[in-house]
PDB file of C-alpha atoms in Angstrom:
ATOM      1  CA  UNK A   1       0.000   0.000   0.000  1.00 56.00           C
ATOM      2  CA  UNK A   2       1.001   3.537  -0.634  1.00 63.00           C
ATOM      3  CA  UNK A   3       3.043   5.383   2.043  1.00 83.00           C
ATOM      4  CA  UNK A   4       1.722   8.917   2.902  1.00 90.00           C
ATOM      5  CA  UNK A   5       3.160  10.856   5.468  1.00 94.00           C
ATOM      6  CA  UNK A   6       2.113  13.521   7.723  1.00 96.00           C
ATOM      7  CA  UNK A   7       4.064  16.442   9.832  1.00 96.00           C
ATOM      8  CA  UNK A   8       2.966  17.185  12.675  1.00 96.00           C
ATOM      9  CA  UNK A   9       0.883  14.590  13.864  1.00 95.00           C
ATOM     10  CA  UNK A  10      -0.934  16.801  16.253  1.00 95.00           C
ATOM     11  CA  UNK A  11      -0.035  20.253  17.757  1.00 96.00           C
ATOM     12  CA  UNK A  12      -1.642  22.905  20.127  1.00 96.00           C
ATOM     13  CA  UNK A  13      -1.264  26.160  19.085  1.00 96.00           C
ATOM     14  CA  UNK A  14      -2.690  29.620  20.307  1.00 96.00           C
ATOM     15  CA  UNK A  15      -5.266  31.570  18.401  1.00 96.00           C
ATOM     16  CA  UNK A  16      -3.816  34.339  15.702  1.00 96.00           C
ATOM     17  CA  UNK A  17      -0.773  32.262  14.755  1.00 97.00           C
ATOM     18  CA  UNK A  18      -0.278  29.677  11.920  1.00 97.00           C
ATOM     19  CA  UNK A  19       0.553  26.342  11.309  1.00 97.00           C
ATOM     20  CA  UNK A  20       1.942  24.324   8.358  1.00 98.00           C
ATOM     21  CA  UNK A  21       1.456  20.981   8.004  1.00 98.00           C
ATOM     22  CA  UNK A  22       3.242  18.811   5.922  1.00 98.00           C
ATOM     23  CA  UNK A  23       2.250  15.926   2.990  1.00 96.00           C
ATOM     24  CA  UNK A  24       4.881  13.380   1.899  1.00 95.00           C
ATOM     25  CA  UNK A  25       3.894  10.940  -0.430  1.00 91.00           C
ATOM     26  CA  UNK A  26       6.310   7.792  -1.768  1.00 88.00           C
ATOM     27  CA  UNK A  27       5.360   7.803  -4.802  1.00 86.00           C
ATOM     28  CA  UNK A  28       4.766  10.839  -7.686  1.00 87.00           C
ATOM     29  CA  UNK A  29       1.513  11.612  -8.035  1.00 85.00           C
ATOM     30  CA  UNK A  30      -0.303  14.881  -9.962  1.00 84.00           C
ATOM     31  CA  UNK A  31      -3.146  15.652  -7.521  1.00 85.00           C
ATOM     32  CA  UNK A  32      -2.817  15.819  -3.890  1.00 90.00           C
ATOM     33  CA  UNK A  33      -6.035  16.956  -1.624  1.00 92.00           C
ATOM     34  CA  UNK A  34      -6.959  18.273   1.317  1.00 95.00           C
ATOM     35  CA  UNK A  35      -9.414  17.824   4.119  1.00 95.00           C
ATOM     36  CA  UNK A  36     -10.574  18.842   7.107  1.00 96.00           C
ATOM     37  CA  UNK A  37     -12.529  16.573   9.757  1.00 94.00           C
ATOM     38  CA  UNK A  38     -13.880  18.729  12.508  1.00 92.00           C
ATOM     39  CA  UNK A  39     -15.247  16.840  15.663  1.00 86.00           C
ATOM     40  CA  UNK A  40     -17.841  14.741  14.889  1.00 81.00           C
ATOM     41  CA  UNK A  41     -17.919  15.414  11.397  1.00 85.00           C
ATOM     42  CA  UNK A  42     -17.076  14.034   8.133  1.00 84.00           C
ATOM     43  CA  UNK A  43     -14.741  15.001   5.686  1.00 91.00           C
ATOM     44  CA  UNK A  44     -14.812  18.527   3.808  1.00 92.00           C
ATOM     45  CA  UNK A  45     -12.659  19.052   1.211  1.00 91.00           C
ATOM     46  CA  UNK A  46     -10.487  22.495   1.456  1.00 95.00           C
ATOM     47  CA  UNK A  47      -8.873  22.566  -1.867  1.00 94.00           C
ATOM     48  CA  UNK A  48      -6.515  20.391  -4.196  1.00 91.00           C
ATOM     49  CA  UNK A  49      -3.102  20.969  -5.198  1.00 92.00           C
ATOM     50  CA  UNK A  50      -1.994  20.545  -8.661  1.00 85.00           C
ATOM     51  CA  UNK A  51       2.100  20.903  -9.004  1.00 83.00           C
ATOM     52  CA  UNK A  52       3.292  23.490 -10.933  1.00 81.00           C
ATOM     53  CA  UNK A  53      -0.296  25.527 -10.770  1.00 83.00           C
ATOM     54  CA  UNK A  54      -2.160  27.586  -7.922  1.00 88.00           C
ATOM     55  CA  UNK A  55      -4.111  25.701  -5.701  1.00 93.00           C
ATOM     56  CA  UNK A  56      -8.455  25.020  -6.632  1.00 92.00           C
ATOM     57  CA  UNK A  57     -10.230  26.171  -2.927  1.00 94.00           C
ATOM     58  CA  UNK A  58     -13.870  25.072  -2.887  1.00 92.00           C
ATOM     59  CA  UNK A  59     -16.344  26.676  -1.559  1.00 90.00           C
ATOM     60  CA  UNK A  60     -15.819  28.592   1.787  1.00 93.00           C
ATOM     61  CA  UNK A  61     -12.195  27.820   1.771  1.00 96.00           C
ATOM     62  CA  UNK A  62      -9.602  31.015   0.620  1.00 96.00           C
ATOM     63  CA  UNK A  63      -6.448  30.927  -0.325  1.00 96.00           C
ATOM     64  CA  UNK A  64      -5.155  33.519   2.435  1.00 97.00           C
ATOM     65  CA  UNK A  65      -6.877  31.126   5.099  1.00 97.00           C
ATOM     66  CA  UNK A  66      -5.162  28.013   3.807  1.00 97.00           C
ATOM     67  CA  UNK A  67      -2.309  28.997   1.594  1.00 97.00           C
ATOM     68  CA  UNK A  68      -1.146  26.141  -0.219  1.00 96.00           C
ATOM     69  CA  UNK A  69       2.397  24.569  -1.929  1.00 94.00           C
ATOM     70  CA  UNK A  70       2.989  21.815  -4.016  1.00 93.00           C
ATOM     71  CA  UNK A  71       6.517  22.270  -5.154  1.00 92.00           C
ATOM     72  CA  UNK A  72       6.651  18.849  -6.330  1.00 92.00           C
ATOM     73  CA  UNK A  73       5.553  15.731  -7.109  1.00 91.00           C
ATOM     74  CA  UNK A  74       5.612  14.178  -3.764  1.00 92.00           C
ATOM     75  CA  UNK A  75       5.330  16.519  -1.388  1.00 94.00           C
ATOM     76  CA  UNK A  76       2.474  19.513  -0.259  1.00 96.00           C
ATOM     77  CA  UNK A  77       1.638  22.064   2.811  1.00 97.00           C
ATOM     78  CA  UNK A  78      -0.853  23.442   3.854  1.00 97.00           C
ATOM     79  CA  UNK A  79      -1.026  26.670   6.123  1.00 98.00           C
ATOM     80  CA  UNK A  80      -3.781  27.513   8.330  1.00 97.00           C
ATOM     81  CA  UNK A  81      -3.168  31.124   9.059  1.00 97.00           C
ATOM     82  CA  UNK A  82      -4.772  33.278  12.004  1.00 97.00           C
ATOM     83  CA  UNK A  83      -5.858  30.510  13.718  1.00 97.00           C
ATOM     84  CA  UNK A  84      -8.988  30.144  15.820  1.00 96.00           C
ATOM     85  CA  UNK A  85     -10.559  27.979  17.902  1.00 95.00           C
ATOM     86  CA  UNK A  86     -12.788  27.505  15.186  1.00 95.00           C
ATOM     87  CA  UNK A  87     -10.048  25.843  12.609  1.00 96.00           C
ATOM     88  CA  UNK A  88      -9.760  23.209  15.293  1.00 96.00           C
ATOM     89  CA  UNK A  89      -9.747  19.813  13.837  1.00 96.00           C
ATOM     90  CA  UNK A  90      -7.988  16.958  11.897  1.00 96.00           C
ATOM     91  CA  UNK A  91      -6.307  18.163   8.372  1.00 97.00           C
ATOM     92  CA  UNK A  92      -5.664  15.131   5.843  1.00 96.00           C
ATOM     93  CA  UNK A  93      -3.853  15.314   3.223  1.00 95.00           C
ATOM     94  CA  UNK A  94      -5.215  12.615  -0.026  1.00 91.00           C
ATOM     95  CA  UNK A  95      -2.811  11.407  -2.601  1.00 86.00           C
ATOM     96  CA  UNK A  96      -5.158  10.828  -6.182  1.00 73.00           C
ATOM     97  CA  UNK A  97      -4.191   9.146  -8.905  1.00 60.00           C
ATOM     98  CA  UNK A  98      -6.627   6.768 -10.478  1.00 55.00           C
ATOM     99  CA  UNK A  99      -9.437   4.872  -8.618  1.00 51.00           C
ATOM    100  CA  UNK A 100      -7.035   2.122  -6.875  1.00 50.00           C
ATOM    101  CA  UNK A 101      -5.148   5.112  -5.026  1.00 53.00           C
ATOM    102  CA  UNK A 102      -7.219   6.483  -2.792  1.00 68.00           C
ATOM    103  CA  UNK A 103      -5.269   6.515   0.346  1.00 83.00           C
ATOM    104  CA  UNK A 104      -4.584   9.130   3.244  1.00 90.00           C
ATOM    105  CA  UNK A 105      -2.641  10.534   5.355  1.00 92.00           C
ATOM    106  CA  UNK A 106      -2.597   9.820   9.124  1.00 93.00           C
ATOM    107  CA  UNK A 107      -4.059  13.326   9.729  1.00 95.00           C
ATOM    108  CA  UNK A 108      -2.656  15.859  11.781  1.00 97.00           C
ATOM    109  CA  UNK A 109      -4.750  16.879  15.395  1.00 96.00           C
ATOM    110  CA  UNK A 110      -5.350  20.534  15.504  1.00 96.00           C
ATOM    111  CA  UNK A 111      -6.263  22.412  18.350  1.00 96.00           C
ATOM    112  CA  UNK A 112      -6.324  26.223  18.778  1.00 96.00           C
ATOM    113  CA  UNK A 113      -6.617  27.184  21.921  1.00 95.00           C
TER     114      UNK A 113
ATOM    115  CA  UNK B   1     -30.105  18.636  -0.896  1.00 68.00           C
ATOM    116  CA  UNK B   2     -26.642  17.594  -0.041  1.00 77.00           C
ATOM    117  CA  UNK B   3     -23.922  15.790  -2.570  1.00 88.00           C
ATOM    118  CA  UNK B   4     -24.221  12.804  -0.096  1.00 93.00           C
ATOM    119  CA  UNK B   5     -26.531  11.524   2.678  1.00 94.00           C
ATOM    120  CA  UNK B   6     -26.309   9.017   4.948  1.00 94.00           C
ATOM    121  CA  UNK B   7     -28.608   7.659   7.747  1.00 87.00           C
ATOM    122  CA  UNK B   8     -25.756   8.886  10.521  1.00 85.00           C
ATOM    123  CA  UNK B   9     -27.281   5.580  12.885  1.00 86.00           C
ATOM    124  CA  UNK B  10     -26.248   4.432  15.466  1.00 92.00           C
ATOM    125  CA  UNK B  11     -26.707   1.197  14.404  1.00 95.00           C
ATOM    126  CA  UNK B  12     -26.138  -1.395  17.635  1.00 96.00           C
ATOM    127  CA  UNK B  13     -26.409  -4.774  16.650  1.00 97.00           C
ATOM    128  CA  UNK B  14     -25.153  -7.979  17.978  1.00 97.00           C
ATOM    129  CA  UNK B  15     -22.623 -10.141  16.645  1.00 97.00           C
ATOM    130  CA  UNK B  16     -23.413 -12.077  13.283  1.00 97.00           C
ATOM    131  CA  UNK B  17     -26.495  -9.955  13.228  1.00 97.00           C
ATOM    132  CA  UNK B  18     -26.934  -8.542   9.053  1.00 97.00           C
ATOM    133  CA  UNK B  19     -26.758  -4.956   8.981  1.00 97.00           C
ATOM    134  CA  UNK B  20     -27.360  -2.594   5.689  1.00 96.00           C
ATOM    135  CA  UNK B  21     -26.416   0.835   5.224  1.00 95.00           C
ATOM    136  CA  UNK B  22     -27.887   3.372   2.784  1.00 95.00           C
ATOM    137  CA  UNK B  23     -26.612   6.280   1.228  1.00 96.00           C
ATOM    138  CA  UNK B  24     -28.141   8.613  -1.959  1.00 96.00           C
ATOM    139  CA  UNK B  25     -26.136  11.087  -3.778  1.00 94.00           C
ATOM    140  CA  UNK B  26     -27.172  14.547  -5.616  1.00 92.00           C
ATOM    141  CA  UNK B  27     -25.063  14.251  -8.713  1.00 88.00           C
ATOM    142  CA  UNK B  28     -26.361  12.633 -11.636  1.00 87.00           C
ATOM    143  CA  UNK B  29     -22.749  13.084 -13.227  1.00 86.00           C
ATOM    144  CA  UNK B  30     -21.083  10.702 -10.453  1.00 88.00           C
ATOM    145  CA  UNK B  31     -19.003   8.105 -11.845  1.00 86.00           C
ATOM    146  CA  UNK B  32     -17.559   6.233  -9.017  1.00 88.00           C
ATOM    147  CA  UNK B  33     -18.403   5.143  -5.555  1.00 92.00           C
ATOM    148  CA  UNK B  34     -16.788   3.776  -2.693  1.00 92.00           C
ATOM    149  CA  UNK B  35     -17.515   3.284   0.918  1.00 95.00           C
ATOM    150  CA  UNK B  36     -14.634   4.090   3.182  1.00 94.00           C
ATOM    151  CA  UNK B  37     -14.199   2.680   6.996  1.00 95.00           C
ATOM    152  CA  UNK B  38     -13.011   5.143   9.232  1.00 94.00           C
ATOM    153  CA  UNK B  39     -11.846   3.764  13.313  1.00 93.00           C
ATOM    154  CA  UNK B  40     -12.164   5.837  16.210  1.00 89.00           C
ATOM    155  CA  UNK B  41      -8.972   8.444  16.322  1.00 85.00           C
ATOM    156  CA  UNK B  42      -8.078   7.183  12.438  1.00 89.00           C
ATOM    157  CA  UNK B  43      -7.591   8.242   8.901  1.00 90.00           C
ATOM    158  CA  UNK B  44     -10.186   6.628   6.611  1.00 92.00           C
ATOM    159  CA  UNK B  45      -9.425   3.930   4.876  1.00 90.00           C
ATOM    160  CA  UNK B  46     -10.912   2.866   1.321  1.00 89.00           C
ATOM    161  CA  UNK B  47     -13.328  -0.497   2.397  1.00 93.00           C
ATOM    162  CA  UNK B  48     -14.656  -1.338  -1.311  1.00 92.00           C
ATOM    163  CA  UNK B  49     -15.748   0.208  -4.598  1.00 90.00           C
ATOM    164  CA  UNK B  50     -18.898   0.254  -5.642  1.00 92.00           C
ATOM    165  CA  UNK B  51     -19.606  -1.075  -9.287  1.00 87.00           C
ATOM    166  CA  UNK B  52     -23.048  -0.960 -11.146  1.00 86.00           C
ATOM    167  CA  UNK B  53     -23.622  -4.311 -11.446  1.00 86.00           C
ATOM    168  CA  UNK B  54     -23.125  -4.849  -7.087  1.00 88.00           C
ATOM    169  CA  UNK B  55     -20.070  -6.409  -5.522  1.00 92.00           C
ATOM    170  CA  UNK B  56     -19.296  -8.248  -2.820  1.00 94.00           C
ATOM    171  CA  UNK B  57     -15.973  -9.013  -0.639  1.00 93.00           C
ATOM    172  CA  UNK B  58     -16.158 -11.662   2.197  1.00 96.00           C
ATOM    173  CA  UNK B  59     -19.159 -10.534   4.065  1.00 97.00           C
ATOM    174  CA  UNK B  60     -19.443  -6.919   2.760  1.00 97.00           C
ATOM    175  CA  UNK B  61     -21.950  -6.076  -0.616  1.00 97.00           C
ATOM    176  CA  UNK B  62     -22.483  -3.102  -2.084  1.00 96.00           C
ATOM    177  CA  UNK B  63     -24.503  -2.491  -4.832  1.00 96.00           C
ATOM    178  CA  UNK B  64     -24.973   0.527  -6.838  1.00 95.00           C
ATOM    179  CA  UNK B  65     -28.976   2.117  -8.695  1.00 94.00           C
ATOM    180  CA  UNK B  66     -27.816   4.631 -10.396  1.00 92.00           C
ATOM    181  CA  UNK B  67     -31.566   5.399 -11.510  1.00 93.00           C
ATOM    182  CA  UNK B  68     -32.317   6.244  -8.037  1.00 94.00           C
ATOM    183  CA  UNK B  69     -28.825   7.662  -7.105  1.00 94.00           C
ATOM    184  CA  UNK B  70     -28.901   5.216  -4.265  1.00 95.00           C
ATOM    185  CA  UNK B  71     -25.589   3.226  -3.033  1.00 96.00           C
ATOM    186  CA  UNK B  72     -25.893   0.362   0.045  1.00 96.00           C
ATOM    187  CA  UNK B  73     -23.742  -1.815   1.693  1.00 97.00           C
ATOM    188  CA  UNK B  74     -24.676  -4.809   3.445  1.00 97.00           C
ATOM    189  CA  UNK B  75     -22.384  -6.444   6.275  1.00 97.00           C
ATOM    190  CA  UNK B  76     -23.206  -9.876   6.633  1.00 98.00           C
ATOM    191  CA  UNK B  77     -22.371 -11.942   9.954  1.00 98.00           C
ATOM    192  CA  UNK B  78     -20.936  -8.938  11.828  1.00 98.00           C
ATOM    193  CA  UNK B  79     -17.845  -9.293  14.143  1.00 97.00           C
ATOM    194  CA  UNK B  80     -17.207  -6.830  17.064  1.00 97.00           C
ATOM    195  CA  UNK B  81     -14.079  -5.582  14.835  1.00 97.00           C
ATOM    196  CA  UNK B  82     -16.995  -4.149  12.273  1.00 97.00           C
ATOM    197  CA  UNK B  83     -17.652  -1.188  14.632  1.00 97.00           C
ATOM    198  CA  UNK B  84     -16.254   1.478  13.485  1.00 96.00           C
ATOM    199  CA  UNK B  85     -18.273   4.649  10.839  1.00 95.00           C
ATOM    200  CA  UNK B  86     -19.032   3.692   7.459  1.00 96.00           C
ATOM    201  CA  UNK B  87     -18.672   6.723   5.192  1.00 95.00           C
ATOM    202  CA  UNK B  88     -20.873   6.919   1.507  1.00 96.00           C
ATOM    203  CA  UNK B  89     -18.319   8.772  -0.940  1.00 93.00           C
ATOM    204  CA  UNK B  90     -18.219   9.433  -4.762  1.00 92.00           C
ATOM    205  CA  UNK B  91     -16.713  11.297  -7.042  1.00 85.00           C
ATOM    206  CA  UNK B  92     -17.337  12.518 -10.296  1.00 71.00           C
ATOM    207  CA  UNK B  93     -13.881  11.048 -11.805  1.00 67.00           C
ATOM    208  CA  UNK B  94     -11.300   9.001 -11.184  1.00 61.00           C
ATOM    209  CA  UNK B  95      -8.575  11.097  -9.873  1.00 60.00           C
ATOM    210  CA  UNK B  96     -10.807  13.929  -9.058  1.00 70.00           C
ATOM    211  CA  UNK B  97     -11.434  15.310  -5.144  1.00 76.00           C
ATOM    212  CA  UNK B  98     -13.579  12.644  -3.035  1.00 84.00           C
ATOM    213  CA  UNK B  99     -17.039  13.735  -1.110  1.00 88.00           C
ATOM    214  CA  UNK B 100     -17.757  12.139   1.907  1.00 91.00           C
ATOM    215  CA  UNK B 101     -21.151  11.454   3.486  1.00 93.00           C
ATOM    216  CA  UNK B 102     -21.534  12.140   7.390  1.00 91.00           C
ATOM    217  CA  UNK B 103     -20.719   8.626   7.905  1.00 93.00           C
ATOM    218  CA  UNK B 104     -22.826   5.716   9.529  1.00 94.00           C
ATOM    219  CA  UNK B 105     -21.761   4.494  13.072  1.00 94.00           C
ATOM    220  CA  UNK B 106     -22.093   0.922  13.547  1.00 96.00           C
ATOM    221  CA  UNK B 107     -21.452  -0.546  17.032  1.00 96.00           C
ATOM    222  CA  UNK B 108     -21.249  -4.542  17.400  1.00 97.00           C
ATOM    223  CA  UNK B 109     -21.851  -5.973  20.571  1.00 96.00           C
ATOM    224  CA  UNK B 110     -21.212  -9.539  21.966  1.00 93.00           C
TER     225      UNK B 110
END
């Protein structure tokens, strides 16, 4: 099975500052996604990052909220800027290539304090 | 309407009980379908793909009207290590960004 790796695994951080988190895949791959899983929710989907091109943010999502970077192949971040307690919740990054692909991330435990 | 609903449960059966979940979808354009198992405190992970003519693997079916935009999957002989949320997704392509329904808990009980 595919390898996807996630940095940090959880963190606590204090409203107003920011926090990158980290996608590592083992394998190239052209689309990587992101999601957010607030508690007792499913999945929403903040945006998916194409290499080499900005970013697509669906709907409620923003660019200067979540900046994004996919410098490569194998590898993403995502930002979530001026934090609240609001943004707290699991972010998963989603490698997608092809129907068989399909896996994610460990996640990585945000909580804003 | 939403892109995907499921019934959210709980569903508390006891072991080897049958248990079916049910899950519709807004997008005529779908193309593929999958139900996803996600554990307490985990990532989800891909359970099965759906196909139009229904599929099965071990005890697990899922079957597919796209008429009705209408997905199930059926656990047959359920084991305590079954509970866990059952999440509905689809997507409109291969390769394209996954929606997730709410999710269906499912607790198994001895």
């Amino acid at each position: 099975s595919a390898v996807i790796s996630q940095k940090p695994s959880r963190d606590i951080c204090q409203r107003g500052t920011s926090l990158t988190i980290q996608c590592q895949v083992d394998s190239q791959v052209t689309m990587m996604f992101w999601y957010r899983q607030q508690p007792g929710q499913s999945l929403t989907l903040i945006a998916t990052a194409n290499q080499g091109s900005e970013a697509t943010y669906e709907s409620g999502f923003v660019i200067d909220k979540f900046p994004i970077s996919r410098p490569n192949l194998t590898f993403s971040t995502l930002t979530v800027s001026n934090m609240s307690p609001e943004d707290s919740s699991i972010y998963l990054c989603r490698r997608g290539q092809g129907r068989e692909t399909q896996y994610f991330g460990p996640g990585t435990r945000l909580l804003v304090l | 309407r939403k892109e995907v609903e499921q019934d959210p449960g709980p569903f508390n059966v006891p072991e080897g009980a049958t248990v079916a979940f049910n899950c519709t979808y807004s997008n005529s354009a779908s193309q593929s379908f999958f139900w996803y198992r996600q554990d307490c405190r985990k990532e989800p992970k891909l359970l099965m793909s759906v196909y139009s003519s229904g599929n099965e693997d071990g005890r697990f079916t899922a079957q597919l009207n796209r008429a009705s935009q209408y997905i199930s999957l059926l656990i047959r002989d359920s084991k305590l290590s079954d509970s866990a949320t059952y999440l509905c997704v689809v997507n409109k392509q291969a390769g394209t960004a996954l929606i997730f329904g709410k999710g269906t808990t499912l607790s198994v009980s001895s």
